[in-house]
Every structure is written in structure tokens, then in C-alpha cells.
Amino acid sequence: MIPGPTDSITDVAGVRVGQHQRLDDHVTVATEDAAGEGWATGTTVVLLPQGAVAAVDVRGGGPGTRETDLLDPSNTVQQAHAIVLSGGSAYGLAAADGVMTHLEGQGIGLVMDKRGSVVPIVPGAVIFDLAVGDWSARPDQEFGARAAADADTGVATGSVGAGTGARAGALKGGVGSASITFTTGPATGITVAALIVANPVGAVIDPTSGLPWGALPLELDYFGLREPESGEVANLLNLTAKSSPLNTTIGVIATDASLDPASVRRVAMTAHDGLARAIRPAHSPLDGDTLFAVATGSATPTPGPAESPDVPPGMNPDVALVAAIGEAAATVVQRAIVNAVIAATPVAGIPTYRETLPTAFVS
């Protein structure tokens, strides 16, 4: 497995990402004694190619979501046209209305009659960032419409879009992405990628080492990190963990494989392993951890004869392919979460990883 050309979710052909945010210079974080001021929030939209099969898996105890029941494989609608990730807590779900309006204007959606009337399928999830900035400064329909109109193959990361006001434990969170293309095995030729908004209660960086949790040498090479100086690690330990009780990590995993709805759901489930590797603790009652998965069907695996195991009758014939994609999904989710924290830039005085441990970076 190797990173795709851009190491982002748009390495899956047909997937585009748009983001819109508002960030004021004077923004502050709310405290027990004073309300926050200014704007620091946004919306990230993942536009999907026609025919993309979608599913979702919710593991957090405090989710804020839209249209997740619709994506149950036992239900009638099995495709989606866009997925919205937004700040603003439950208020931010309004951003999806703007995405629907944008798609309707382009004639994209489920065609409901001979006149071409459409209903775009736009599931979504939100993070809690209301304590960063003014409580009433949150994404609305306009944020969603602007993000959808901005969609392209370039993917900005860090303190942008839905990650503008995100926090990751004591550090600044944000938007991250990663991709993998298989060069061997049953998924040869298939790409798996993720886009994640990292805003967890738990920590992404091990406070005793100053490095991502469980980072192995090969992973450090991928992230461009090295063991930081001890004094900086001590500074990380001294940071006070954020006190906000409502947080979440949300995201989208995409693959160009052709999978049925139940298999896509299995990919979403397995992808949560990557969230648990990167964040401690994960899936808490105070998080709303939600991962969507989509399969576009634009690529066909090309494994060699020895790489295509025989599957007993009565089992899913794609079981080996689904298992490989699930393993890759966990890896790209883990990488995307760490990439979000690495790319984060200062907002409202929230410390960033790069500011706190500058010697951890190779360049």
C-alpha cells in the first residue's frame, strides 16, 4: 500500500471537496466567566460522483447527524450525492440545506418524475465548536452552498472548513486527509482515502513522548516527525486539557471499488479502528464519532491468480476485497487525524502541535 498522488480523498476519481469558513482575527474561546467572541467555524462538503454507494457507522455517545438512518443497508435509498461535515453543533446541520439547493440547481439528485425534479441525498454530521468564538456564530445554509460551489480536487487541511474551530485534546484540531493505493493483494489497483475533521475529547499526541500514539518508525517517516526535545515534551504535559464536554471526530472514507451497501457499511465500521489508534480515549459518551463510507465503483481490482482466494459458496464473494479495503480504511483514518493536527494553524490562542513541539518536525 502506497500513498496516492495527492495523499488526499480526491485521489478517488470523481470525489471533490469544497470548504467555507469564517475566521475573525479577534476570536476568543469561551471560559466559565466570559463568552467567546468572533467567528471561528466552517463547513466541509464532499461531493460524490453519480452512483456512489454510501453507508455510515456511528460510535460516539453524543452524535449530531442527518440522514444516517437512510443509509442503513436495509433501507431503500442506497446512494448519496454529497456528505456534509460542519461546525456549529446541531445548528450546523443547516449547512446541508445549502448543499441540497446547490445540487438541485445542477439537476443532481434522485430523479423523482419525468420533469426531472430531483431530491439530492445529503447526509451529514457536525462537531461541537460553539465554545470557540461567539455562541451564535455558526454555519448556516449559506456556508453549505458556498462550500459546495467551491468543490474541487484540491484539499486544504488544518484550520479550514469544518476544522476551523476544532480542538484535539489540548491542541488545535482541524481537517486532515490521506490516501492509499494497493499494489498487491486482492485489492490491487484500488484506492482508499479519508477526509477527517479531528475535534476529539481525547488526545492525538502521546503526552509522554510528544509523538502520535503508537507511532512506529515508518509512520514517523510518513508524517515527517522525529523524537522531540524533552523540554518541549514537558511543556505538552503541562498543557491543561480542554474542558469542553461536547466534541467529536467525523469524516468520510472513499474507495473506487465497487461494493454493495452492506460491504460499504463494513468498511465504515472497520475504519473506526483507525480513529481508536489515533485518539485516546475514543468513542466516549462525550464524543459523537461518526464515519461515512462511500464506494464509487470506478475502478476494478486486478489481483494476480494467487492473490484471489477461493470463497466458499454462501459467503460474500468480495470478502477478501472488503477485508483489504477495511484495513486500508483504518490506516488512512489514523493518518488523516494526525495530519489534521500537524497542519493546524493558530486560532483563538489554542496551542498547535507545531508551536508546542517544533523540534518534532524534520523540516
PDB file of C-alpha atoms in Angstrom, residues 56-251:
ATOM      1  CA  VAL A  56     -22.312   5.177   7.924  1.00  0.00           C
ATOM      2  CA  ASP A  57     -21.221   3.930  11.327  1.00  0.00           C
ATOM      3  CA  VAL A  58     -21.785   5.997  14.487  1.00  0.00           C
ATOM      4  CA  ARG A  59     -19.715   5.053  17.545  1.00  0.00           C
ATOM      5  CA  GLY A  60     -19.768   8.162  19.744  1.00  0.00           C
ATOM      6  CA  GLY A  61     -22.269   8.726  22.522  1.00  0.00           C
ATOM      7  CA  GLY A  62     -23.183  12.287  21.519  1.00  0.00           C
ATOM      8  CA  PRO A  63     -23.614  12.418  17.725  1.00  0.00           C
ATOM      9  CA  GLY A  64     -25.108  15.249  15.721  1.00  0.00           C
ATOM     10  CA  THR A  65     -26.167  13.766  12.390  1.00  0.00           C
ATOM     11  CA  ARG A  66     -28.521  13.991   9.427  1.00  0.00           C
ATOM     12  CA  GLU A  67     -29.881  11.207   7.167  1.00  0.00           C
ATOM     13  CA  THR A  68     -27.884   8.438   8.852  1.00  0.00           C
ATOM     14  CA  ASP A  69     -30.940   6.144   9.146  1.00  0.00           C
ATOM     15  CA  LEU A  70     -31.447   6.485   5.405  1.00  0.00           C
ATOM     16  CA  LEU A  71     -28.010   4.914   4.838  1.00  0.00           C
ATOM     17  CA  ASP A  72     -28.880   1.682   6.631  1.00  0.00           C
ATOM     18  CA  PRO A  73     -28.316  -1.104   4.035  1.00  0.00           C
ATOM     19  CA  SER A  74     -31.796  -2.473   4.776  1.00  0.00           C
ATOM     20  CA  ASN A  75     -33.449   0.763   3.661  1.00  0.00           C
ATOM     21  CA  THR A  76     -34.467   1.766   0.153  1.00  0.00           C
ATOM     22  CA  VAL A  77     -32.084   4.600  -0.784  1.00  0.00           C
ATOM     23  CA  GLN A  78     -28.534   3.300  -1.087  1.00  0.00           C
ATOM     24  CA  GLN A  79     -26.678   6.171  -2.700  1.00  0.00           C
ATOM     25  CA  ALA A  80     -25.653   9.702  -1.717  1.00  0.00           C
ATOM     26  CA  HIS A  81     -24.729  12.779  -3.729  1.00  0.00           C
ATOM     27  CA  ALA A  82     -22.758  14.672  -1.085  1.00  0.00           C
ATOM     28  CA  ILE A  83     -21.724  14.413   2.550  1.00  0.00           C
ATOM     29  CA  VAL A  84     -21.564  17.468   4.777  1.00  0.00           C
ATOM     30  CA  LEU A  85     -19.178  17.875   7.711  1.00  0.00           C
ATOM     31  CA  SER A  86     -19.744  21.050   9.680  1.00  0.00           C
ATOM     32  CA  GLY A  87     -19.003  23.029  12.780  1.00  0.00           C
ATOM     33  CA  GLY A  88     -21.789  24.601  14.815  1.00  0.00           C
ATOM     34  CA  SER A  89     -23.014  21.536  16.695  1.00  0.00           C
ATOM     35  CA  ALA A  90     -26.627  20.665  15.817  1.00  0.00           C
ATOM     36  CA  TYR A  91     -27.142  24.178  14.453  1.00  0.00           C
ATOM     37  CA  GLY A  92     -24.544  23.430  11.793  1.00  0.00           C
ATOM     38  CA  LEU A  93     -26.714  20.738  10.241  1.00  0.00           C
ATOM     39  CA  ALA A  94     -28.437  23.643   8.465  1.00  0.00           C
ATOM     40  CA  ALA A  95     -25.427  23.801   6.130  1.00  0.00           C
ATOM     41  CA  ALA A  96     -26.729  20.684   4.373  1.00  0.00           C
ATOM     42  CA  ASP A  97     -29.766  22.658   3.167  1.00  0.00           C
ATOM     43  CA  GLY A  98     -27.439  24.900   1.167  1.00  0.00           C
ATOM     44  CA  VAL A  99     -25.728  21.883  -0.364  1.00  0.00           C
ATOM     45  CA  MET A 100     -29.103  20.439  -1.372  1.00  0.00           C
ATOM     46  CA  THR A 101     -30.092  23.710  -3.029  1.00  0.00           C
ATOM     47  CA  HIS A 102     -26.768  23.850  -4.897  1.00  0.00           C
ATOM     48  CA  LEU A 103     -27.123  20.279  -6.164  1.00  0.00           C
ATOM     49  CA  GLU A 104     -30.758  20.769  -7.114  1.00  0.00           C
ATOM     50  CA  GLY A 105     -29.730  23.757  -9.225  1.00  0.00           C
ATOM     51  CA  GLN A 106     -27.402  21.438 -11.148  1.00  0.00           C
ATOM     52  CA  GLY A 107     -30.060  18.759 -11.569  1.00  0.00           C
ATOM     53  CA  ILE A 108     -28.179  16.361  -9.258  1.00  0.00           C
ATOM     54  CA  GLY A 109     -30.207  14.019  -7.046  1.00  0.00           C
ATOM     55  CA  LEU A 110     -32.705  11.200  -7.163  1.00  0.00           C
ATOM     56  CA  VAL A 111     -34.909  11.844 -10.194  1.00  0.00           C
ATOM     57  CA  MET A 112     -38.495  11.782  -8.949  1.00  0.00           C
ATOM     58  CA  ASP A 113     -40.564  12.463 -12.081  1.00  0.00           C
ATOM     59  CA  LYS A 114     -40.452  12.893 -15.844  1.00  0.00           C
ATOM     60  CA  ARG A 115     -39.940  16.641 -15.463  1.00  0.00           C
ATOM     61  CA  GLY A 116     -36.528  15.981 -13.911  1.00  0.00           C
ATOM     62  CA  SER A 117     -37.414  17.022 -10.379  1.00  0.00           C
ATOM     63  CA  VAL A 118     -34.680  15.788  -8.044  1.00  0.00           C
ATOM     64  CA  VAL A 119     -34.077  15.175  -4.356  1.00  0.00           C
ATOM     65  CA  PRO A 120     -30.351  15.280  -3.536  1.00  0.00           C
ATOM     66  CA  ILE A 121     -29.316  12.828  -0.822  1.00  0.00           C
ATOM     67  CA  VAL A 122     -27.037  14.758   1.542  1.00  0.00           C
ATOM     68  CA  PRO A 123     -26.183  13.062   4.848  1.00  0.00           C
ATOM     69  CA  GLY A 124     -24.090  14.970   7.340  1.00  0.00           C
ATOM     70  CA  ALA A 125     -22.504  15.189  10.761  1.00  0.00           C
ATOM     71  CA  VAL A 126     -21.295  18.043  12.953  1.00  0.00           C
ATOM     72  CA  ILE A 127     -18.666  18.823  15.555  1.00  0.00           C
ATOM     73  CA  PHE A 128     -19.134  20.892  18.699  1.00  0.00           C
ATOM     74  CA  ASP A 129     -17.083  24.079  18.301  1.00  0.00           C
ATOM     75  CA  LEU A 130     -19.521  26.597  19.803  1.00  0.00           C
ATOM     76  CA  ALA A 131     -17.120  27.483  22.615  1.00  0.00           C
ATOM     77  CA  VAL A 132     -14.587  28.820  20.114  1.00  0.00           C
ATOM     78  CA  GLY A 133     -15.918  32.266  19.215  1.00  0.00           C
ATOM     79  CA  ASP A 134     -19.384  33.656  19.805  1.00  0.00           C
ATOM     80  CA  TRP A 135     -22.016  31.042  20.606  1.00  0.00           C
ATOM     81  CA  SER A 136     -24.296  32.357  17.854  1.00  0.00           C
ATOM     82  CA  ALA A 137     -21.522  32.348  15.200  1.00  0.00           C
ATOM     83  CA  ARG A 138     -22.207  29.073  13.426  1.00  0.00           C
ATOM     84  CA  PRO A 139     -22.580  27.705   9.887  1.00  0.00           C
ATOM     85  CA  ASP A 140     -25.895  28.060   8.089  1.00  0.00           C
ATOM     86  CA  GLN A 141     -27.329  27.314   4.651  1.00  0.00           C
ATOM     87  CA  GLU A 142     -25.007  29.842   3.013  1.00  0.00           C
ATOM     88  CA  PHE A 143     -21.921  28.056   4.361  1.00  0.00           C
ATOM     89  CA  GLY A 144     -23.057  24.815   2.750  1.00  0.00           C
ATOM     90  CA  ALA A 145     -23.872  26.457  -0.579  1.00  0.00           C
ATOM     91  CA  ARG A 146     -20.513  28.253  -0.710  1.00  0.00           C
ATOM     92  CA  ALA A 147     -18.585  25.123   0.222  1.00  0.00           C
ATOM     93  CA  ALA A 148     -20.365  23.091  -2.459  1.00  0.00           C
ATOM     94  CA  ALA A 149     -19.726  25.783  -5.071  1.00  0.00           C
ATOM     95  CA  ASP A 150     -16.030  25.766  -4.080  1.00  0.00           C
ATOM     96  CA  ALA A 151     -15.640  21.995  -4.570  1.00  0.00           C
ATOM     97  CA  ASP A 152     -12.541  20.906  -6.482  1.00  0.00           C
ATOM     98  CA  THR A 153      -9.853  18.224  -6.382  1.00  0.00           C
ATOM     99  CA  GLY A 154      -7.567  20.282  -4.156  1.00  0.00           C
ATOM    100  CA  VAL A 155      -7.947  19.583  -0.429  1.00  0.00           C
ATOM    101  CA  ALA A 156      -6.856  22.229   2.067  1.00  0.00           C
ATOM    102  CA  THR A 157      -6.043  20.857   5.533  1.00  0.00           C
ATOM    103  CA  GLY A 158      -5.606  22.179   9.044  1.00  0.00           C
ATOM    104  CA  SER A 159      -7.681  25.049  10.449  1.00  0.00           C
ATOM    105  CA  VAL A 160     -10.071  25.293   7.493  1.00  0.00           C
ATOM    106  CA  GLY A 161     -13.672  24.338   6.727  1.00  0.00           C
ATOM    107  CA  ALA A 162     -15.292  22.312   9.476  1.00  0.00           C
ATOM    108  CA  GLY A 163     -11.923  22.179  11.232  1.00  0.00           C
ATOM    109  CA  THR A 164     -11.615  25.954  11.691  1.00  0.00           C
ATOM    110  CA  GLY A 165     -12.666  25.895  15.343  1.00  0.00           C
ATOM    111  CA  ALA A 166     -11.738  22.273  16.041  1.00  0.00           C
ATOM    112  CA  ARG A 167      -9.625  21.183  19.008  1.00  0.00           C
ATOM    113  CA  ALA A 168      -7.846  17.884  19.628  1.00  0.00           C
ATOM    114  CA  GLY A 169      -7.383  17.345  23.330  1.00  0.00           C
ATOM    115  CA  ALA A 170      -5.212  20.260  24.486  1.00  0.00           C
ATOM    116  CA  LEU A 171      -4.092  21.128  20.945  1.00  0.00           C
ATOM    117  CA  LYS A 172      -5.634  22.681  17.859  1.00  0.00           C
ATOM    118  CA  GLY A 173      -7.500  20.211  15.685  1.00  0.00           C
ATOM    119  CA  GLY A 174      -8.631  20.562  12.088  1.00  0.00           C
ATOM    120  CA  VAL A 175      -9.200  18.873   8.747  1.00  0.00           C
ATOM    121  CA  GLY A 176      -6.870  16.096   7.585  1.00  0.00           C
ATOM    122  CA  SER A 177      -6.769  13.718   4.637  1.00  0.00           C
ATOM    123  CA  ALA A 178      -4.822  10.681   3.427  1.00  0.00           C
ATOM    124  CA  SER A 179      -4.986   8.024   0.718  1.00  0.00           C
ATOM    125  CA  ILE A 180      -3.613   4.589  -0.131  1.00  0.00           C
ATOM    126  CA  THR A 181      -3.388   2.670  -3.412  1.00  0.00           C
ATOM    127  CA  PHE A 182      -2.904  -1.104  -3.366  1.00  0.00           C
ATOM    128  CA  THR A 183      -0.031  -2.542  -5.380  1.00  0.00           C
ATOM    129  CA  THR A 184      -0.514  -6.201  -4.365  1.00  0.00           C
ATOM    130  CA  GLY A 185      -3.182  -8.469  -2.918  1.00  0.00           C
ATOM    131  CA  PRO A 186      -6.902  -8.862  -3.653  1.00  0.00           C
ATOM    132  CA  ALA A 187      -7.393  -5.070  -3.894  1.00  0.00           C
ATOM    133  CA  THR A 188      -4.549  -4.422  -6.363  1.00  0.00           C
ATOM    134  CA  GLY A 189      -5.254  -1.182  -8.227  1.00  0.00           C
ATOM    135  CA  ILE A 190      -7.861   0.038  -5.733  1.00  0.00           C
ATOM    136  CA  THR A 191      -7.569   3.356  -3.876  1.00  0.00           C
ATOM    137  CA  VAL A 192      -8.884   4.014  -0.369  1.00  0.00           C
ATOM    138  CA  ALA A 193      -8.864   7.510   1.126  1.00  0.00           C
ATOM    139  CA  ALA A 194     -10.225   9.546   4.023  1.00  0.00           C
ATOM    140  CA  LEU A 195     -11.064  13.103   4.962  1.00  0.00           C
ATOM    141  CA  ILE A 196     -11.431  13.661   8.707  1.00  0.00           C
ATOM    142  CA  VAL A 197     -12.409  16.565  10.947  1.00  0.00           C
ATOM    143  CA  ALA A 198     -10.458  15.956  14.158  1.00  0.00           C
ATOM    144  CA  ASN A 199     -12.112  17.513  17.214  1.00  0.00           C
ATOM    145  CA  PRO A 200     -11.841  14.798  19.879  1.00  0.00           C
ATOM    146  CA  VAL A 201     -12.122  14.941  23.649  1.00  0.00           C
ATOM    147  CA  GLY A 202      -9.113  12.647  23.742  1.00  0.00           C
ATOM    148  CA  ALA A 203      -5.525  13.378  22.765  1.00  0.00           C
ATOM    149  CA  VAL A 204      -3.945  12.664  19.383  1.00  0.00           C
ATOM    150  CA  ILE A 205      -0.396  13.175  20.676  1.00  0.00           C
ATOM    151  CA  ASP A 206       1.075  10.987  23.441  1.00  0.00           C
ATOM    152  CA  PRO A 207       1.960  13.491  26.197  1.00  0.00           C
ATOM    153  CA  THR A 208       4.824  11.295  27.425  1.00  0.00           C
ATOM    154  CA  SER A 209       6.635  11.096  24.071  1.00  0.00           C
ATOM    155  CA  GLY A 210       5.387  14.117  22.156  1.00  0.00           C
ATOM    156  CA  LEU A 211       4.609  11.873  19.169  1.00  0.00           C
ATOM    157  CA  PRO A 212       1.387  10.399  17.745  1.00  0.00           C
ATOM    158  CA  TRP A 213       0.104   7.459  19.761  1.00  0.00           C
ATOM    159  CA  GLY A 214       1.960   4.242  18.994  1.00  0.00           C
ATOM    160  CA  ALA A 215       3.957   5.852  16.176  1.00  0.00           C
ATOM    161  CA  LEU A 216       6.353   3.345  14.595  1.00  0.00           C
ATOM    162  CA  PRO A 217       9.499   4.418  12.702  1.00  0.00           C
ATOM    163  CA  LEU A 218       7.822   4.039   9.298  1.00  0.00           C
ATOM    164  CA  GLU A 219       4.888   6.169  10.463  1.00  0.00           C
ATOM    165  CA  LEU A 220       7.250   8.869  11.725  1.00  0.00           C
ATOM    166  CA  ASP A 221       8.882   8.934   8.291  1.00  0.00           C
ATOM    167  CA  TYR A 222       5.441   9.318   6.683  1.00  0.00           C
ATOM    168  CA  PHE A 223       4.499  12.242   8.945  1.00  0.00           C
ATOM    169  CA  GLY A 224       7.955  13.836   8.778  1.00  0.00           C
ATOM    170  CA  LEU A 225       8.404  13.618  12.539  1.00  0.00           C
ATOM    171  CA  ARG A 226      11.186  12.661  14.934  1.00  0.00           C
ATOM    172  CA  GLU A 227      11.635  12.419  18.688  1.00  0.00           C
ATOM    173  CA  PRO A 228      11.276  15.941  20.130  1.00  0.00           C
ATOM    174  CA  GLU A 229      13.375  17.562  22.823  1.00  0.00           C
ATOM    175  CA  SER A 230      12.494  16.667  26.413  1.00  0.00           C
ATOM    176  CA  GLY A 231      11.737  20.249  27.404  1.00  0.00           C
ATOM    177  CA  GLU A 232       9.048  20.518  24.753  1.00  0.00           C
ATOM    178  CA  VAL A 233       7.506  17.237  25.877  1.00  0.00           C
ATOM    179  CA  ALA A 234       7.348  18.676  29.390  1.00  0.00           C
ATOM    180  CA  ASN A 235       5.511  21.703  28.000  1.00  0.00           C
ATOM    181  CA  LEU A 236       2.979  19.391  26.350  1.00  0.00           C
ATOM    182  CA  LEU A 237       2.422  17.596  29.643  1.00  0.00           C
ATOM    183  CA  ASN A 238       1.780  20.906  31.359  1.00  0.00           C
ATOM    184  CA  LEU A 239      -0.934  21.970  28.941  1.00  0.00           C
ATOM    185  CA  THR A 240      -4.353  21.871  30.513  1.00  0.00           C
ATOM    186  CA  ALA A 241      -6.682  19.572  28.629  1.00  0.00           C
ATOM    187  CA  LYS A 242      -9.662  21.375  27.196  1.00  0.00           C
ATOM    188  CA  SER A 243     -12.755  21.342  29.332  1.00  0.00           C
ATOM    189  CA  SER A 244     -15.416  21.359  26.611  1.00  0.00           C
ATOM    190  CA  PRO A 245     -17.692  18.364  27.283  1.00  0.00           C
ATOM    191  CA  LEU A 246     -19.049  18.004  23.748  1.00  0.00           C
ATOM    192  CA  ASN A 247     -16.712  17.058  20.901  1.00  0.00           C
ATOM    193  CA  THR A 248     -16.414  14.654  18.045  1.00  0.00           C
ATOM    194  CA  THR A 249     -14.340  13.304  15.191  1.00  0.00           C
ATOM    195  CA  ILE A 250     -16.233  12.921  11.922  1.00  0.00           C
ATOM    196  CA  GLY A 251     -15.221  12.038   8.409  1.00  0.00           C
TER     197      GLY A 251
END
